[in-house]
Amino acid sequence: MSDRVHALAHKPLAVAAIADFIGYPFEQRIPEEAFAEAVERRGWSWADDLVCDALLTNHGHVLLSESYVPFGFPDTRHLLVFGEVYPVDEDDHEMGNGPWLFPIVDDWQKQPGWTGKRPATVEDCERVLARAAQAVTVCLGSSPERTIVSDAAVVTGPAMTHRVWRTPSHALVLGPHADNGPYGYLTHLQLSLTPLACAPDLPSADDTGALRRWITVHVDW
């Protein structure tokens, strides 16, 4: 597996953005007919050009939710994207996907506060994930309960580090996940927020197979 990636775009994940994200499921529920006004009032915007049915938050990250309205639904899953990666596809020797995938990554990089690198390395992506992990640790006041390098949640590209935290009600998984918009050829760097009811018991650190499955249950919709 290559240690290179064709392109990386990202925006730092700040503690305030994480605190807001964790709080969205517990905010007052907003009727669907009032949601467009709430989006505008918060300084958010729709990000359908990046991911279908996604929102660009006031912190500049892309929010996706199982629910059309992300506020007030603690039983639904949410994810916050702070990085987009175009991995090297070992089967795409002629770079046939480049002409349509590079512009997609460019669209991410053009968002306010986002930066990019082309080409980049897996280590560049790991540094982005590590900085985000530091912010989550500060926000929650605890280090991750599990850390594992895995490619379980991606379609193409290398394995990267996943980190897992739990609150009393939710699991937070930080790591890579396939961007299912362009058929998994791109990879999100994301923080997922999932009700613990999906799988409350966290496998032991040495049971990597079970841990991979636990992560997949929480980040895959």
XYZ file of C-alpha atoms in Angstrom:
221
model
C 0.000 0.000 0.000
C 1.370 3.412 -0.948
C 2.358 5.890 1.746
C 1.299 8.715 -0.577
C -2.045 10.357 -1.195
C -2.808 12.417 -4.261
C -4.364 15.330 -2.372
C -5.380 16.422 1.123
C -7.679 19.294 2.129
C -8.461 20.057 5.759
C -9.522 22.595 8.360
C -8.388 22.319 12.012
C -10.972 20.955 14.407
C -11.233 23.355 17.351
C -12.466 22.537 20.844
C -15.430 24.897 20.430
C -16.510 23.115 17.242
C -16.374 19.746 19.014
C -18.357 21.025 22.006
C -21.054 22.386 19.689
C -21.134 19.140 17.711
C -21.582 17.009 20.831
C -24.390 19.300 21.930
C -26.472 19.301 18.731
C -28.504 16.164 19.613
C -29.539 17.728 22.924
C -30.627 21.133 21.659
C -34.259 22.060 21.373
C -35.868 20.285 18.449
C -36.655 22.506 15.472
C -39.594 21.788 13.133
C -38.564 21.053 9.570
C -40.424 24.088 8.285
C -38.303 26.330 10.532
C -34.997 24.667 9.787
C -33.950 26.813 6.810
C -34.338 29.931 8.944
C -32.327 28.320 11.753
C -29.517 27.445 9.321
C -29.315 31.064 8.160
C -29.523 32.430 11.705
C -26.577 30.301 12.802
C -24.445 31.451 9.901
C -24.547 27.994 8.357
C -25.074 27.106 4.711
C -25.922 24.088 2.623
C -22.944 22.111 1.331
C -24.618 19.934 -1.282
C -21.766 20.650 -3.686
C -19.450 18.806 -1.265
C -21.741 16.092 0.145
C -25.419 15.560 -0.593
C -27.715 16.824 2.189
C -24.764 18.221 4.152
C -24.354 21.515 5.974
C -21.369 23.816 6.369
C -21.337 24.913 10.009
C -20.304 28.292 11.378
C -16.996 26.626 12.321
C -16.385 25.760 8.663
C -16.764 21.983 8.878
C -19.213 19.777 7.023
C -21.987 18.215 9.093
C -24.015 15.201 8.018
C -26.845 13.660 9.982
C -29.228 10.750 9.622
C -31.957 13.258 10.475
C -32.784 16.153 8.158
C -32.683 18.386 11.229
C -29.557 17.643 13.327
C -30.810 19.363 16.493
C -32.776 17.577 19.193
C -32.420 14.007 17.920
C -30.155 12.099 20.355
C -31.018 8.727 18.789
C -29.600 9.535 15.342
C -26.038 9.433 14.076
C -24.053 12.498 13.072
C -20.622 13.084 11.576
C -18.403 16.134 11.229
C -15.917 16.239 8.351
C -12.736 18.274 8.827
C -10.592 16.705 6.094
C -10.922 15.254 2.602
C -8.342 12.898 1.094
C -7.818 11.602 -2.429
C -5.908 8.364 -1.747
C -3.700 6.570 -4.218
C -5.688 3.775 -5.855
C -3.277 0.975 -6.690
C -5.656 -0.234 -9.413
C -5.818 3.170 -11.146
C -2.394 3.082 -12.770
C -3.279 5.587 -15.493
C -4.826 8.089 -13.048
C -8.110 7.825 -14.937
C -10.031 9.104 -11.915
C -7.874 12.188 -11.455
C -9.692 14.540 -13.861
C -12.933 14.322 -11.846
C -11.613 13.649 -8.333
C -9.037 16.460 -8.136
C -11.725 19.136 -8.752
C -13.845 17.659 -5.953
C -10.953 17.969 -3.500
C -10.353 21.488 -4.835
C -13.950 22.373 -3.893
C -13.230 21.309 -0.306
C -9.986 23.285 -0.234
C -11.786 26.438 -1.411
C -13.978 26.524 1.702
C -13.135 29.325 4.184
C -10.301 28.345 6.496
C -9.430 25.166 4.604
C -5.940 24.459 3.282
C -4.565 21.747 1.046
C -1.528 19.816 -0.045
C -0.963 18.033 -3.358
C 0.636 15.529 -3.354
C 0.627 14.591 0.305
C 1.464 11.583 2.458
C -0.354 9.340 4.881
C 1.771 10.954 7.590
C 0.309 14.346 6.645
C -3.163 12.873 7.170
C -2.105 11.328 10.477
C -0.881 14.707 11.701
C -4.301 16.204 10.905
C -5.978 13.375 12.815
C -3.579 13.722 15.751
C -4.277 17.448 16.092
C -8.009 16.767 15.996
C -7.560 14.067 18.646
C -5.839 16.562 20.921
C -8.834 18.881 20.595
C -11.300 16.065 21.387
C -9.218 15.080 24.417
C -9.284 18.664 25.697
C -13.023 18.954 25.057
C -13.916 15.701 26.841
C -11.201 15.879 29.476
C -10.047 12.329 28.723
C -7.792 10.448 26.335
C -9.267 7.995 23.814
C -10.272 4.630 25.222
C -9.104 2.779 22.123
C -6.655 3.557 19.330
C -6.302 1.329 16.302
C -4.852 1.649 12.811
C -7.416 0.258 10.392
C -8.775 0.479 6.859
C -12.121 -1.028 7.874
C -14.108 2.112 7.072
C -12.510 3.067 3.742
C -12.944 1.730 0.211
C -9.629 2.755 -1.323
C -6.516 4.059 0.330
C -4.339 3.187 3.284
C -5.122 2.306 6.870
C -5.107 5.245 9.279
C -5.621 5.742 12.985
C -9.056 5.550 14.566
C -9.561 6.812 18.111
C -12.607 6.082 20.258
C -14.126 8.006 23.162
C -17.441 7.494 24.939
C -19.732 9.880 26.750
C -22.561 8.515 28.946
C -24.825 8.434 25.886
C -22.684 8.468 22.743
C -19.596 7.067 21.076
C -17.185 9.407 19.354
C -14.983 7.874 16.671
C -12.260 9.981 15.072
C -10.689 8.663 11.900
C -11.022 8.042 8.168
C -14.214 6.980 6.444
C -15.176 6.552 2.812
C -16.849 9.527 1.178
C -19.766 7.622 -0.274
C -20.647 10.504 -2.605
C -17.984 9.754 -5.232
C -18.364 6.004 -4.707
C -15.741 5.745 -1.973
C -12.806 6.929 -4.077
C -12.291 9.794 -1.644
C -11.930 9.551 2.136
C -13.312 11.793 4.854
C -11.314 12.627 7.959
C -14.199 12.891 10.384
C -15.557 12.788 13.911
C -18.618 10.570 14.306
C -21.199 10.926 17.074
C -23.289 7.784 17.506
C -25.768 6.645 20.181
C -24.173 3.971 22.347
C -27.324 1.915 21.871
C -25.836 0.833 18.518
C -23.232 -1.249 20.414
C -22.559 -0.103 23.980
C -19.843 -2.604 24.959
C -16.397 -1.569 23.710
C -14.228 -4.562 22.743
C -10.902 -5.073 24.469
C -7.883 -3.335 22.981
C -6.274 -6.632 21.913
C -9.365 -7.875 20.027
C -8.654 -5.935 16.850
C -11.231 -7.814 14.766
C -14.063 -6.998 17.160
C -12.860 -3.429 17.491
C -12.846 -2.981 13.715
C -16.424 -4.262 13.580
C -17.463 -1.986 16.470
C -16.045 1.055 14.675
C -17.782 0.096 11.424
C -21.136 -0.240 13.205
C -20.775 3.272 14.579
C -19.509 5.132 11.505
C -21.328 3.328 8.677
C -24.915 4.359 7.883
